[in-house]
Amino acid sequence: MKTLVPAVAVWGRTAPSHSITAVMITDDQRTIVTGSQEGQICLWDLSSDLQISSKEILFGHTASVTCLAKARE
């Protein structure tokens, strides 16, 4: 069985100035999380029609974010 996965760009007409090195989507498929080479973690809202808008940017890492993982309850 094939599963269709739509392609999604996490920016508009121009690419962001940071280098995305890790991507994760939440279980509810409403939030995309990206990590960057510059040490930032960005949260993006994903609507049901695949429109993406920035939600938050987290600073504080002193090294590249190369991996993202979900915490379990």
Coordinates of N, CA, C and O in Angstrom, one line a residue:
M1 N 0.8 -1.2 0.0 CA 0.0 0.0 0.0 C 0.9 1.2 0.0 O 1.8 1.4 0.8
K2 N 0.6 2.2 -0.9 CA 1.4 3.4 -0.9 C 0.7 4.5 -0.1 O -0.6 4.6 -0.1
T3 N 1.5 5.3 0.6 CA 1.0 6.4 1.4 C 1.4 7.7 0.7 O 2.6 7.8 0.4
L4 N 0.5 8.5 0.4 CA 0.8 9.8 -0.2 C 1.3 10.8 0.8 O 0.6 11.0 1.8
V5 N 2.4 11.4 0.6 CA 2.9 12.4 1.6 C 3.2 13.7 0.8 O 4.0 13.7 -0.1
P6 N 2.4 14.7 1.1 CA 2.5 16.0 0.3 C 3.8 16.7 0.7 O 4.3 16.6 1.8
A7 N 4.4 17.3 -0.3 CA 5.6 18.1 -0.1 C 5.2 19.4 0.6 O 4.2 20.0 0.2
V8 N 6.0 19.9 1.5 CA 5.7 21.1 2.2 C 7.0 22.0 2.3 O 8.1 21.4 2.7
A9 N 7.0 23.2 1.9 CA 8.1 24.2 2.1 C 7.8 25.0 3.3 O 6.7 25.5 3.5
V10 N 8.8 25.1 4.2 CA 8.7 25.8 5.4 C 9.1 27.3 5.3 O 9.6 27.9 6.3
W11 N 8.9 27.9 4.2 CA 9.1 29.3 4.0 C 8.3 29.8 2.8 O 7.7 29.0 2.1
G12 N 8.4 31.1 2.6 CA 7.6 31.7 1.5 C 8.4 31.7 0.2 O 9.1 30.7 -0.1
R13 N 8.4 32.8 -0.4 CA 9.1 32.9 -1.7 C 10.7 32.9 -1.6 O 11.4 32.6 -2.5
T14 N 11.2 33.3 -0.4 CA 12.6 33.3 -0.2 C 12.9 32.3 1.0 O 12.2 32.3 2.0
A15 N 14.0 31.6 0.9 CA 14.5 30.7 1.9 C 14.9 31.5 3.2 O 15.3 32.6 3.1
P16 N 14.8 30.8 4.3 CA 15.2 31.5 5.6 C 16.8 31.7 5.6 O 17.5 31.0 4.9
S17 N 17.2 32.6 6.4 CA 18.7 32.8 6.5 C 19.4 31.8 7.3 O 20.6 31.7 7.2
H18 N 18.7 30.9 8.0 CA 19.3 29.9 8.8 C 19.3 28.6 8.0 O 18.5 28.4 7.1
S19 N 20.2 27.7 8.3 CA 20.3 26.4 7.7 C 19.6 25.3 8.5 O 20.0 25.0 9.5
I20 N 18.5 24.8 7.9 CA 17.8 23.8 8.6 C 18.5 22.5 8.6 O 18.9 22.0 7.5
T21 N 18.7 21.9 9.7 CA 19.5 20.6 9.8 C 18.7 19.5 10.4 O 19.1 18.3 10.3
A22 N 17.5 19.7 10.9 CA 16.6 18.7 11.5 C 15.2 19.1 11.3 O 14.9 20.3 11.5
V23 N 14.3 18.2 11.0 CA 12.9 18.4 10.9 C 12.1 17.3 11.6 O 12.4 16.2 11.5
M24 N 11.0 17.8 12.3 CA 10.1 16.8 13.0 C 8.7 17.4 12.9 O 8.5 18.6 12.9
I25 N 7.7 16.5 12.8 CA 6.3 16.9 12.9 C 5.7 16.2 14.0 O 6.0 15.1 14.4
T26 N 4.8 16.9 14.7 CA 4.1 16.4 15.9 C 3.1 15.3 15.5 O 2.7 15.3 14.4
D27 N 2.7 14.5 16.5 CA 1.8 13.4 16.2 C 0.4 13.9 15.7 O -0.2 13.3 14.8
D28 N 0.0 15.1 16.1 CA -1.3 15.6 15.6 C -1.1 16.3 14.2 O -2.1 16.8 13.6
Q29 N 0.1 16.4 13.7 CA 0.4 16.9 12.4 C 0.0 18.4 12.3 O -0.4 18.9 11.2
R30 N 0.0 19.1 13.4 CA -0.3 20.5 13.4 C 0.9 21.4 13.6 O 0.8 22.6 13.4
T31 N 2.0 20.9 14.0 CA 3.2 21.7 14.3 C 4.4 21.0 13.6 O 4.6 19.8 13.8
I32 N 5.2 21.8 12.9 CA 6.5 21.3 12.4 C 7.6 22.0 13.3 O 7.5 23.1 13.6
V33 N 8.6 21.2 13.6 CA 9.7 21.7 14.4 C 11.0 21.6 13.6 O 11.2 20.5 13.0
T34 N 11.7 22.6 13.5 CA 13.0 22.6 12.7 C 14.1 23.0 13.6 O 14.0 23.9 14.5
G35 N 15.3 22.4 13.4 CA 16.5 22.7 14.1 C 17.4 23.3 13.1 O 17.4 22.9 11.9
S36 N 18.3 24.2 13.5 CA 19.2 24.8 12.5 C 20.7 24.7 12.9 O 21.0 24.4 14.0
Q37 N 21.5 24.9 11.9 CA 22.9 24.8 12.1 C 23.4 25.9 13.1 O 24.4 25.8 13.8
E38 N 22.6 27.0 13.1 CA 22.9 28.2 14.0 C 22.5 27.9 15.4 O 22.7 28.8 16.3
G39 N 21.9 26.8 15.7 CA 21.5 26.5 17.1 C 20.1 26.9 17.5 O 19.7 26.9 18.6
Q40 N 19.3 27.3 16.5 CA 17.9 27.7 16.8 C 16.9 26.5 16.6 O 17.2 25.7 15.7
I41 N 15.8 26.5 17.3 CA 14.7 25.6 17.1 C 13.5 26.5 16.8 O 13.2 27.4 17.5
C42 N 12.9 26.2 15.7 CA 11.7 26.9 15.2 C 10.5 26.0 15.3 O 10.5 24.9 14.9
L43 N 9.3 26.6 15.7 CA 8.1 25.9 15.7 C 7.2 26.6 14.6 O 7.1 27.8 14.6
W44 N 6.5 25.8 13.8 CA 5.7 26.3 12.7 C 4.3 25.7 12.8 O 4.2 24.5 13.0
D45 N 3.3 26.5 12.7 CA 1.9 26.0 12.6 C 1.6 25.5 11.2 O 2.0 26.1 10.2
L46 N 1.0 24.3 11.1 CA 0.6 23.7 9.9 C -0.9 23.5 9.8 O -1.4 22.8 10.6
S47 N -1.5 24.3 8.9 CA -3.0 24.2 8.8 C -3.4 23.0 8.0 O -2.6 22.3 7.3
S48 N -4.7 22.7 8.0 CA -5.2 21.5 7.3 C -5.0 21.6 5.8 O -5.0 20.6 5.1
D49 N -4.9 22.9 5.3 CA -4.7 23.1 3.8 C -3.2 23.3 3.5 O -2.8 23.8 2.5
L50 N -2.3 22.9 4.5 CA -0.9 22.9 4.3 C -0.3 24.3 4.2 O 0.8 24.5 3.7
Q51 N -0.9 25.3 4.8 CA -0.4 26.6 5.0 C 0.5 26.6 6.2 O 0.0 26.2 7.3
I52 N 1.7 27.2 6.1 CA 2.6 27.2 7.2 C 2.9 28.6 7.7 O 3.1 29.5 6.9
S53 N 2.8 28.8 9.0 CA 3.1 30.1 9.6 C 4.0 29.9 10.8 O 3.9 28.9 11.5
S54 N 5.0 30.8 11.0 CA 5.9 30.7 12.1 C 5.2 30.9 13.4 O 4.2 31.7 13.5
K55 N 5.6 30.2 14.4 CA 4.9 30.2 15.7 C 5.9 30.7 16.8 O 5.6 31.7 17.4
E56 N 7.0 30.1 16.9 CA 8.0 30.5 17.9 C 9.4 30.2 17.4 O 9.6 29.3 16.6
I57 N 10.4 30.9 17.9 CA 11.8 30.5 17.7 C 12.5 30.5 19.0 O 12.3 31.4 19.9
L58 N 13.2 29.4 19.3 CA 13.8 29.2 20.6 C 15.3 29.3 20.4 O 15.9 28.7 19.5
F59 N 15.9 30.1 21.2 CA 17.4 30.4 21.2 C 18.0 29.7 22.4 O 17.3 29.4 23.4
G60 N 19.3 29.5 22.4 CA 20.0 29.1 23.6 C 21.0 28.0 23.4 O 21.9 27.8 24.2
H61 N 20.8 27.2 22.3 CA 21.8 26.2 22.0 C 23.1 26.8 21.5 O 23.0 27.8 20.8
T62 N 24.2 26.3 21.9 CA 25.5 26.9 21.5 C 26.1 26.1 20.4 O 27.2 26.4 19.9
A63 N 25.4 25.0 19.9 CA 25.9 24.2 18.8 C 24.8 23.9 17.9 O 23.6 24.3 18.2
S64 N 25.1 23.4 16.7 CA 24.0 23.0 15.8 C 23.0 22.1 16.4 O 23.4 21.2 17.1
V65 N 21.8 22.2 15.9 CA 20.7 21.2 16.3 C 20.7 20.2 15.2 O 20.2 20.6 14.1
T66 N 21.1 19.0 15.4 CA 21.2 18.0 14.3 C 20.2 16.9 14.5 O 20.1 16.0 13.6
C67 N 19.5 16.9 15.6 CA 18.5 15.9 15.9 C 17.4 16.4 16.7 O 17.6 17.2 17.6
L68 N 16.1 16.0 16.5 CA 15.0 16.4 17.3 C 14.3 15.1 17.7 O 14.2 14.2 16.9
A69 N 13.7 15.1 18.9 CA 13.0 13.9 19.3 C 11.8 14.4 20.2 O 11.8 15.4 20.8
K70 N 10.7 13.6 20.1 CA 9.5 13.9 20.9 C 9.7 13.2 22.3 O 10.1 12.1 22.4
A71 N 9.2 14.0 23.3 CA 9.2 13.4 24.7 C 7.9 12.6 24.9 O 6.9 12.9 24.3
R72 N 8.0 11.5 25.6 CA 6.8 10.7 25.9 C 6.3 11.1 27.2 O 7.0 11.6 28.1
E73 N 5.0 10.9 27.4 CA 4.3 11.2 28.7 C 4.7 10.2 29.7 O 5.0 9.1 29.5

